[in-house]
Short mmCIF file of C-alpha atoms and ligand atoms in Angstrom, two decimals:
data_model
loop_
_atom_site.label_atom_id
_atom_site.label_comp_id
_atom_site.label_asym_id
_atom_site.label_seq_id
_atom_site.Cartn_x
_atom_site.Cartn_y
_atom_site.Cartn_z
CA MET A 1 188.79 -5.09 -35.17
CA TYR A 2 192.08 -5.58 -33.02
CA GLY A 3 190.54 -8.68 -31.48
CA LEU A 4 188.99 -6.97 -28.64
CA SER A 5 186.75 -8.91 -26.27
CA ASP A 6 183.08 -7.84 -25.25
CA GLU A 7 184.61 -6.94 -21.88
CA ASP A 8 187.21 -4.60 -23.48
CA LEU A 9 184.66 -3.15 -25.74
CA GLU A 10 182.48 -2.55 -22.85
CA ILE A 11 184.86 -0.54 -20.79
CA GLN A 12 186.09 1.21 -23.98
CA SER A 13 182.62 2.42 -24.61
CA ARG A 14 181.95 3.79 -21.11
CA ALA A 15 185.06 5.50 -21.28
CA ALA A 16 184.20 6.93 -24.68
CA ILE A 17 180.74 8.23 -23.24
CA PHE A 18 182.85 10.25 -20.52
CA ALA A 19 185.03 11.64 -23.08
CA ASP A 20 182.10 12.85 -25.15
CA GLU A 21 180.62 14.35 -21.84
CA LEU A 22 183.94 16.45 -21.30
CA ILE A 23 184.62 17.55 -25.00
CA PRO A 24 181.99 20.31 -24.96
CA LEU A 25 183.88 22.16 -21.82
CA GLU A 26 187.13 22.21 -23.41
CA VAL A 27 186.83 25.71 -24.86
CA ASP A 28 185.55 27.10 -21.60
CA ALA A 29 188.58 25.69 -19.97
CA GLU A 30 190.87 26.91 -22.66
CA LEU A 31 189.59 30.42 -22.38
CA ASN A 32 189.63 30.34 -18.41
CA GLY A 33 193.20 29.29 -17.75
CA GLY A 34 192.42 25.70 -17.91
CA ASP A 35 190.07 26.13 -14.98
CA LEU A 36 186.26 24.97 -14.88
CA PRO A 37 184.06 25.73 -11.78
CA ALA A 38 185.05 23.53 -8.79
CA ASP A 39 181.44 21.84 -8.64
CA ILE A 40 181.69 20.71 -12.20
CA VAL A 41 185.09 19.29 -11.69
CA ALA A 42 183.94 17.50 -8.64
CA GLY A 43 181.25 16.05 -10.60
CA HIS A 44 183.36 14.69 -13.48
CA ALA A 45 185.54 13.07 -10.74
CA LYS A 46 182.35 11.46 -9.40
CA ARG A 47 181.04 10.23 -12.81
CA ALA A 48 184.51 8.95 -13.82
CA ARG A 49 184.45 6.94 -10.69
CA GLU A 50 180.82 5.72 -11.01
CA LEU A 51 181.81 4.67 -14.60
CA GLY A 52 184.61 2.66 -13.32
CA LEU A 53 187.37 4.47 -15.19
CA CYS A 54 189.55 5.47 -12.05
CA ALA A 55 192.20 3.26 -10.66
CA THR A 56 191.87 0.80 -13.50
CA ASN A 57 195.40 -0.30 -12.96
CA MET A 58 195.18 -1.01 -9.15
CA PRO A 59 194.35 -4.48 -7.52
CA LYS A 60 190.78 -5.11 -6.73
CA GLU A 61 191.77 -6.17 -3.20
CA PHE A 62 192.51 -2.63 -2.60
CA GLY A 63 189.34 -1.21 -4.25
CA GLY A 64 190.99 -0.85 -7.71
CA ALA A 65 189.37 -1.78 -10.77
CA GLY A 66 191.93 -4.52 -11.57
CA ARG A 67 191.82 -4.07 -15.27
CA THR A 68 194.12 -5.79 -17.76
CA THR A 69 196.73 -3.63 -19.22
CA LEU A 70 194.88 -3.44 -22.49
CA GLN A 71 191.81 -2.34 -20.74
CA GLN A 72 193.78 0.36 -19.04
CA VAL A 73 195.21 1.43 -22.56
CA LEU A 74 191.53 1.38 -23.82
CA VAL A 75 190.32 3.86 -21.07
CA GLN A 76 193.32 6.00 -21.34
CA GLU A 77 193.05 6.31 -25.04
CA GLN A 78 189.68 7.55 -24.68
CA VAL A 79 190.82 10.19 -21.94
CA GLY A 80 193.39 11.26 -24.67
CA ARG A 81 190.63 12.53 -26.94
CA VAL A 82 189.93 15.32 -24.63
CA THR A 83 192.18 18.52 -24.39
CA ASN A 84 192.88 20.68 -21.24
CA ALA A 85 193.73 17.58 -19.23
CA LEU A 86 189.76 17.39 -18.22
CA GLY A 87 190.12 13.63 -18.54
CA TRP A 88 192.76 13.49 -15.84
CA VAL A 89 190.14 12.90 -13.16
CA ALA A 90 190.10 9.29 -14.56
CA ALA A 91 193.12 9.00 -12.29
CA THR A 92 195.78 6.10 -11.98
CA PRO A 93 197.75 5.91 -8.83
CA PRO A 94 201.02 4.31 -9.01
CA SER A 95 200.59 0.75 -9.80
CA TRP A 96 204.07 -0.23 -8.39
CA LEU A 97 203.01 0.86 -4.76
CA PRO A 98 200.85 -2.00 -3.47
CA ALA A 99 203.75 -4.41 -3.85
CA VAL A 100 206.08 -2.34 -1.81
CA ALA A 101 203.74 -0.47 0.74
CA THR A 102 203.68 -1.35 4.30
CA PRO A 103 200.05 -2.02 5.86
CA ASP A 104 200.35 1.18 7.37
CA GLN A 105 201.01 2.94 3.83
CA ILE A 106 198.33 0.95 2.16
CA ASP A 107 195.89 2.65 4.75
CA ARG A 108 197.33 5.97 4.72
CA TYR A 109 197.91 6.27 0.88
CA VAL A 110 197.10 3.54 -1.45
CA ARG A 111 193.40 2.95 -0.17
CA PRO A 112 192.54 6.59 -0.24
CA ALA A 113 194.34 7.18 -3.67
CA ILE A 114 192.32 4.43 -5.14
CA ALA A 115 189.06 5.68 -3.34
CA GLY A 116 189.83 9.28 -4.95
CA ASP A 117 190.32 10.80 -1.41
CA ARG A 118 193.99 11.48 -1.82
CA GLU A 119 196.03 12.57 -4.71
CA GLU A 120 199.61 12.07 -5.20
CA CYS A 121 202.29 14.30 -7.03
CA TYR A 122 205.88 13.45 -8.05
CA ALA A 123 208.93 15.43 -6.95
CA ILE A 124 211.73 13.80 -8.69
CA THR A 125 213.06 16.10 -11.55
CA GLU A 126 215.64 18.77 -10.49
CA GLU A 127 217.41 21.79 -12.10
CA GLY A 128 220.53 19.56 -12.93
CA ALA A 129 218.74 16.17 -13.30
CA GLY A 130 215.93 15.25 -15.61
CA SER A 131 216.70 12.57 -18.15
CA ASP A 132 219.53 11.67 -15.83
CA VAL A 133 217.38 10.69 -12.56
CA ALA A 134 220.63 9.31 -11.15
CA ALA A 135 222.15 12.77 -10.94
CA ILE A 136 219.63 14.02 -8.43
CA VAL A 137 221.46 15.77 -5.42
CA ALA A 138 218.33 16.17 -3.15
CA THR A 139 219.26 14.53 0.20
CA ALA A 140 217.74 12.35 2.89
CA ARG A 141 219.61 12.17 6.12
CA ARG A 142 218.72 9.73 8.99
CA ASP A 143 217.49 11.94 12.06
CA GLY A 144 216.21 10.38 15.37
CA GLY A 145 213.18 8.15 14.21
CA GLY A 146 212.80 9.58 10.86
CA TYR A 147 214.54 11.48 7.92
CA LEU A 148 215.45 15.15 7.25
CA LEU A 149 214.75 15.86 3.51
CA ASN A 150 216.34 18.73 1.48
CA GLY A 151 216.16 19.62 -2.10
CA VAL A 152 214.55 21.61 -4.90
CA LYS A 153 212.34 19.83 -7.34
CA TRP A 154 211.29 21.10 -10.78
CA HIS A 155 208.11 20.51 -12.77
CA VAL A 156 206.08 18.99 -9.81
CA THR A 157 202.90 18.56 -11.59
CA SER A 158 199.41 18.58 -9.70
CA PHE A 159 201.43 19.93 -6.75
CA ASN A 160 198.43 22.52 -6.26
CA THR A 161 195.77 19.62 -6.24
CA ALA A 162 197.89 16.74 -4.47
CA ASP A 163 197.75 16.14 -0.88
CA PHE A 164 200.98 14.07 -0.79
CA ALA A 165 204.29 14.00 -2.79
CA PHE A 166 206.81 11.08 -3.69
CA PHE A 167 210.21 12.67 -3.03
CA GLN A 168 213.14 11.18 -4.49
CA ALA A 169 216.58 11.81 -2.86
CA ARG A 170 220.15 10.52 -2.22
CA LEU A 171 220.88 9.07 1.15
CA ASP A 172 223.34 10.99 3.11
CA GLY A 173 225.18 8.73 5.40
CA GLY A 174 224.13 5.32 6.77
CA PRO A 175 224.92 1.98 5.18
CA HIS A 176 223.33 3.19 1.65
CA ASP A 177 224.96 6.49 1.70
CA GLY A 178 224.75 8.03 -1.97
CA GLU A 179 221.89 5.55 -3.04
CA HIS A 180 218.58 6.78 -4.01
CA ALA A 181 215.26 6.50 -1.69
CA MET A 182 211.84 7.63 -2.16
CA PHE A 183 209.50 9.00 0.63
CA PHE A 184 205.92 9.90 1.11
CA VAL A 185 205.67 13.77 2.13
CA ASP A 186 202.14 14.95 3.25
CA LEU A 187 201.34 18.18 1.71
CA PRO A 188 201.21 20.75 3.14
CA SER A 189 204.13 20.05 5.52
CA PRO A 190 206.66 22.36 7.24
CA GLY A 191 209.59 23.16 4.95
CA VAL A 192 207.69 22.57 1.90
CA SER A 193 207.15 25.81 -0.31
CA VAL A 194 206.68 26.77 -3.86
CA LEU A 195 209.46 29.03 -5.03
CA ARG A 196 207.72 29.69 -8.47
CA ILE A 197 205.10 28.62 -10.83
CA PRO A 198 206.26 28.91 -14.35
CA ALA A 199 203.59 29.27 -17.21
CA TYR A 200 203.75 26.27 -19.79
CA SER A 201 202.40 25.90 -23.44
CA HIS A 202 199.36 23.98 -22.41
CA THR A 203 196.29 25.51 -20.75
CA ILE A 204 195.44 23.13 -17.88
CA SER A 205 194.46 23.69 -14.22
CA HIS A 206 197.33 21.28 -12.86
CA GLN A 207 200.54 23.45 -12.30
CA HIS A 208 204.00 22.36 -12.37
CA PRO A 209 205.72 24.48 -9.76
CA ILE A 210 209.39 24.56 -8.64
CA VAL A 211 209.15 23.09 -5.03
CA ALA A 212 211.84 23.52 -2.23
CA PHE A 213 211.90 21.09 0.54
CA THR A 214 214.07 22.36 3.23
CA ASP A 215 214.52 20.21 6.39
CA VAL A 216 211.33 18.43 5.78
CA ARG A 217 210.95 15.99 8.62
CA VAL A 218 209.24 12.62 7.71
CA PRO A 219 208.83 9.76 10.09
CA ALA A 220 210.75 6.43 9.01
CA ALA A 221 207.42 4.93 8.19
CA ASN A 222 207.11 7.29 5.36
CA LEU A 223 210.23 5.54 3.40
CA VAL A 224 208.76 3.86 0.22
CA GLY A 225 210.37 0.30 0.26
CA ALA A 226 213.77 0.06 1.46
CA GLU A 227 216.86 2.49 1.35
CA GLY A 228 218.31 2.04 -2.12
CA ASP A 229 215.07 1.13 -3.77
CA GLY A 230 214.27 4.68 -5.21
CA MET A 231 215.54 4.07 -8.70
CA SER A 232 213.71 0.96 -9.25
CA PHE A 233 210.45 2.45 -8.50
CA ALA A 234 211.18 5.16 -11.07
CA TYR A 235 211.90 2.50 -13.81
CA GLU A 236 208.67 0.56 -12.93
CA TRP A 237 206.66 3.74 -13.00
CA PHE A 238 208.10 4.80 -16.51
CA ARG A 239 207.12 1.76 -18.04
CA PHE A 240 203.45 1.96 -16.79
CA GLU A 241 203.27 5.78 -17.70
CA ARG A 242 205.07 5.48 -21.11
CA LEU A 243 202.39 3.04 -22.14
CA MET A 244 199.54 5.33 -20.84
CA VAL A 245 201.18 8.25 -22.66
CA ALA A 246 201.08 6.21 -26.02
CA ALA A 247 197.36 5.30 -25.28
CA ARG A 248 196.43 8.99 -24.65
CA CYS A 249 198.31 9.80 -27.95
CA LEU A 250 196.30 7.31 -29.80
CA GLY A 251 193.04 9.20 -28.51
CA ALA A 252 194.30 12.66 -29.43
CA ALA A 253 195.22 11.29 -32.96
CA GLU A 254 191.87 9.57 -33.37
CA ARG A 255 190.08 12.90 -32.37
CA LEU A 256 192.20 14.83 -34.77
CA THR A 257 191.70 12.32 -37.74
CA ALA A 258 188.05 12.52 -37.22
CA GLU A 259 187.78 16.19 -36.85
CA MET A 260 190.00 17.13 -39.66
CA THR A 261 188.04 14.47 -42.10
CA THR A 262 184.75 16.20 -41.17
CA PHE A 263 186.29 19.46 -41.90
CA ALA A 264 187.72 18.51 -44.99
CA THR A 265 184.58 17.13 -46.19
CA GLU A 266 182.52 20.11 -45.35
CA ARG A 267 184.75 23.13 -46.37
CA ARG A 268 184.69 24.17 -49.98
CA ALA A 269 187.21 25.81 -51.79
CA ALA A 270 187.18 26.51 -55.54
CA GLY A 271 183.63 24.89 -55.58
CA ARG A 272 184.79 21.65 -54.29
CA PRO A 273 185.45 20.13 -50.74
CA ILE A 274 188.96 20.54 -50.03
CA SER A 275 189.23 16.81 -49.45
CA ASP A 276 189.05 16.45 -53.22
CA PHE A 277 192.52 18.02 -53.49
CA GLY A 278 195.22 15.33 -53.30
CA LEU A 279 197.42 17.42 -51.12
CA VAL A 280 194.67 17.66 -48.50
CA GLY A 281 193.77 14.06 -48.94
CA GLY A 282 197.44 12.92 -48.29
CA MET A 283 197.33 14.61 -45.03
CA LEU A 284 194.40 12.68 -43.98
CA ALA A 285 195.61 9.37 -45.33
CA ASP A 286 199.05 9.64 -43.70
CA SER A 287 197.41 10.37 -40.33
CA LEU A 288 195.18 7.60 -40.32
CA THR A 289 197.75 5.22 -41.53
CA GLU A 290 199.94 6.32 -38.77
CA LEU A 291 197.45 6.06 -36.28
CA PHE A 292 196.54 2.46 -37.10
CA ALA A 293 200.13 1.48 -37.04
CA ALA A 294 200.54 3.10 -33.62
CA ARG A 295 197.40 1.53 -32.22
CA SER A 296 198.66 -2.05 -33.34
CA LEU A 297 201.86 -1.46 -31.74
CA VAL A 298 200.58 -0.03 -28.33
CA TYR A 299 197.91 -2.94 -28.07
CA GLU A 300 200.23 -5.55 -28.83
CA THR A 301 202.68 -4.00 -26.11
CA ALA A 302 199.88 -4.21 -23.82
CA ARG A 303 198.90 -7.82 -24.70
CA ASN A 304 202.42 -8.86 -24.18
CA ILE A 305 202.44 -7.34 -20.63
CA ASP A 306 199.16 -9.13 -19.94
CA ARG A 307 200.75 -12.44 -21.03
CA GLY A 308 203.47 -11.91 -18.51
CA GLY A 309 206.39 -11.35 -20.91
CA ASP A 310 209.69 -10.56 -20.16
CA VAL A 311 210.01 -7.32 -18.03
CA LYS A 312 213.14 -5.96 -19.94
CA ILE A 313 211.39 -6.66 -23.32
CA ALA A 314 208.28 -4.92 -22.05
CA HIS A 315 210.33 -2.14 -20.89
CA ALA A 316 211.78 -1.64 -24.61
CA GLN A 317 208.19 -2.10 -26.17
CA CYS A 318 206.72 0.54 -23.87
CA SER A 319 209.54 2.90 -25.11
CA MET A 320 208.66 2.00 -28.55
CA ALA A 321 205.09 2.73 -28.05
CA LYS A 322 205.65 5.95 -26.32
CA LEU A 323 208.24 6.99 -28.94
CA TYR A 324 206.20 6.13 -31.81
CA SER A 325 202.89 7.36 -30.68
CA SER A 326 203.98 10.76 -29.27
CA GLU A 327 205.80 11.66 -32.40
CA MET A 328 202.96 10.12 -34.55
CA ALA A 329 200.48 12.21 -32.70
CA GLY A 330 202.61 15.54 -32.97
CA ARG A 331 202.61 14.95 -36.70
CA VAL A 332 198.78 14.42 -36.82
CA ALA A 333 198.42 17.56 -34.83
CA ASP A 334 200.57 19.52 -37.03
CA ARG A 335 198.70 18.46 -40.21
CA ALA A 336 195.35 18.95 -38.40
CA VAL A 337 196.35 22.61 -37.74
CA GLN A 338 197.19 22.62 -41.70
CA VAL A 339 193.95 21.09 -42.75
CA PHE A 340 191.92 23.53 -40.76
CA GLY A 341 193.80 26.57 -42.25
CA GLY A 342 193.32 29.74 -40.29
CA ARG A 343 190.86 28.23 -38.08
CA GLY A 344 193.55 25.78 -36.79
CA TYR A 345 195.49 28.62 -35.39
CA MET A 346 192.46 29.69 -33.10
CA ARG A 347 192.56 28.48 -29.63
CA GLU A 348 188.88 27.46 -29.66
CA ASN A 349 189.98 24.82 -32.34
CA VAL A 350 190.78 21.43 -31.06
CA ALA A 351 193.85 21.30 -33.53
CA GLU A 352 195.30 24.35 -32.13
CA ARG A 353 194.83 23.05 -28.59
CA PHE A 354 196.55 19.43 -29.25
CA TYR A 355 199.28 21.14 -31.42
CA ARG A 356 200.49 22.80 -28.09
CA GLU A 357 199.44 20.07 -25.45
CA LEU A 358 201.12 17.20 -27.52
CA ARG A 359 204.40 18.56 -27.77
CA VAL A 360 205.29 17.75 -24.03
CA GLU A 361 204.28 13.91 -24.99
CA ARG A 362 207.78 13.87 -26.28
CA ILE A 363 209.40 15.07 -23.41
CA TRP A 364 207.90 13.97 -20.11
CA GLU A 365 208.41 10.37 -18.90
CA GLY A 366 211.68 10.29 -20.66
CA THR A 367 212.34 12.07 -23.92
CA SER A 368 212.02 10.69 -27.35
CA GLU A 369 215.91 10.52 -27.29
CA ILE A 370 215.96 8.57 -24.19
CA GLN A 371 213.40 6.01 -25.61
CA ARG A 372 215.56 5.62 -28.51
CA ALA A 373 218.59 4.93 -26.46
CA ILE A 374 216.62 2.39 -24.25
CA ILE A 375 215.29 0.46 -27.37
CA ALA A 376 218.75 0.47 -29.22
CA SER A 377 220.30 -0.86 -26.03
CA GLN A 378 217.99 -3.69 -25.74
CA MET A 379 218.10 -4.27 -29.59
CA VAL A 380 221.91 -4.61 -29.08
CA LYS A 381 221.74 -6.89 -25.90
CA ARG A 382 218.85 -9.29 -27.11
CA GLY A 383 218.69 -8.75 -30.99
CA PRO A 384 215.94 -7.01 -32.68
CA HIS A 385 213.90 -10.23 -33.21
CA ALA A 386 213.43 -10.30 -29.27
CA LEU A 387 211.78 -6.80 -29.09
CA ALA A 388 209.51 -6.87 -32.66
C1 FAD B 1 204.91 19.68 -18.29
C2 FAD B 1 205.91 19.00 -17.53
C3 FAD B 1 205.69 18.25 -16.37
C4 FAD B 1 206.31 17.41 -15.67
N1 FAD B 1 206.08 16.79 -14.66
C5 FAD B 1 207.13 16.19 -13.84
C6 FAD B 1 206.65 15.71 -12.44
O1 FAD B 1 205.52 15.75 -12.05
N2 FAD B 1 207.54 15.18 -11.66
C7 FAD B 1 208.71 15.12 -12.03
O2 FAD B 1 209.66 14.70 -11.35
N3 FAD B 1 209.36 15.55 -13.38
C8 FAD B 1 208.43 16.13 -14.13
N4 FAD B 1 208.78 16.50 -15.43
C9 FAD B 1 210.19 16.63 -15.90
C10 FAD B 1 210.31 15.71 -17.11
O3 FAD B 1 210.34 14.27 -16.73
C11 FAD B 1 211.77 16.02 -17.75
O4 FAD B 1 211.55 17.40 -18.11
C12 FAD B 1 212.09 15.05 -18.67
O5 FAD B 1 212.68 13.95 -18.11
C13 FAD B 1 213.50 15.82 -19.48
O6 FAD B 1 214.50 16.26 -18.47
P1 FAD B 1 214.93 17.63 -18.87
O7 FAD B 1 213.82 18.69 -18.75
O8 FAD B 1 215.97 17.86 -17.56
O9 FAD B 1 215.69 17.63 -20.04
P2 FAD B 1 217.39 17.00 -20.18
O10 FAD B 1 217.32 15.79 -19.48
O11 FAD B 1 218.10 18.22 -20.05
O12 FAD B 1 217.47 16.85 -21.88
C14 FAD B 1 217.60 17.99 -22.64
C15 FAD B 1 217.74 17.51 -24.02
O13 FAD B 1 218.94 16.59 -23.85
C16 FAD B 1 218.73 15.37 -24.35
N5 FAD B 1 219.31 14.08 -23.49
C17 FAD B 1 219.61 14.16 -22.34
N6 FAD B 1 220.07 13.26 -22.06
C18 FAD B 1 220.38 12.42 -23.16
C19 FAD B 1 220.96 11.10 -23.33
N7 FAD B 1 221.52 10.44 -22.63
N8 FAD B 1 221.06 10.88 -24.87
C20 FAD B 1 220.41 11.63 -25.66
N9 FAD B 1 219.85 12.75 -25.41
C21 FAD B 1 219.83 13.01 -24.40
C22 FAD B 1 217.10 15.11 -24.13
O14 FAD B 1 216.56 14.16 -24.85
C23 FAD B 1 216.70 16.57 -24.56
O15 FAD B 1 216.55 16.68 -25.86
C24 FAD B 1 207.86 17.29 -16.25
C25 FAD B 1 208.11 18.14 -17.34
C26 FAD B 1 207.28 18.80 -18.00
C27 FAD B 1 207.60 19.50 -19.18
#
């Protein structure tokens, strides 16, 4: 089905094996604040690497797996079957970076990130700038041979595990005054401090603190690309990450449909399996139908990218993939909780965990409203036929 090649099926099955190894550890993680013993997590990272599931998006010349977009989707789909972010060890460093990094940055950041020796986090969102990335007020001012960075960043995912951050700021002075620029900031660095670590709905080991950057000095060699480039990196990153969000949502919905079907077949009420009741069967049927539609959309979007399609169309299609898959997975999780009944409200149940965890898929990497705005804008500019 789906016209997958032997090579596609092979990487998909390796990722599925890995996901199946992680699933038995979910409840331990859930009941332990998202944490597993460090040696176990290190073992998972090693195993993901051995199976070729890391840096699937990065060029082979720098040590990446150089997989097609469709194959990247197939891997992340399997990762998405696992709750509590246990699959995040199958990491994908920023795919846009090799094209703009200097040779020095390739050596200091790109190769080590691909090898799993360094890990990044993204310090872009601010208290007053989320969907509207252009509204950021963090500043970068030229200072001698480098830059002085200032700003407070929100929701900095994985700050507790990362050893460098991408920091996006508005240039203060100079020929590109007011434009955006992005910088590598090594962690820890003088002037970088955590203001607060808020609790979030999901139970994962990765924190999302509010981080202050106060007079953080970085060398000019830490500028990513050129002054004024900051926004274009964000757009390219969004395209990739939105498709991967969609892929992980497919995996979540796949797991949930499988688990709720098994439960509905085994659970009996009034002397019959509950799947016999049309109202329960309807929830199963709607879930699988929507998953099939979402998967077809996501795979086709990936194939369009692999064919080298127009970047604006790819951008809108990635928005469609993320919008539909994240909302689909949310609906599937809601139905799964309902099918499991009281068990579906217990944290040891996969439906309960996904019900909380999937909510953010409609918020991060651009909210559903922003995806709709992107799709509508491209429909108006190019006509609906160009997009679908
Ligand atoms: C768990 C988590 C992890 C995150 N990780 C990171 C990270 O690592 N790095 C990082 O930089 N950021 C991160 N974020 C931030 C995330 O990208 C933003 O939360 C998201 O982009 C939305 O921005 P906001 O929260 O400011 O909401 P707002 O932009 O204030 O939006 C609030 C509401 O208004 C709507 N809205 C806003 N603008 C429009 C518009 N133009 N049209 C229609 N509706 C609109 C939104 O859809 C939403 O419903 C993370 C967020 C979460 C929750």
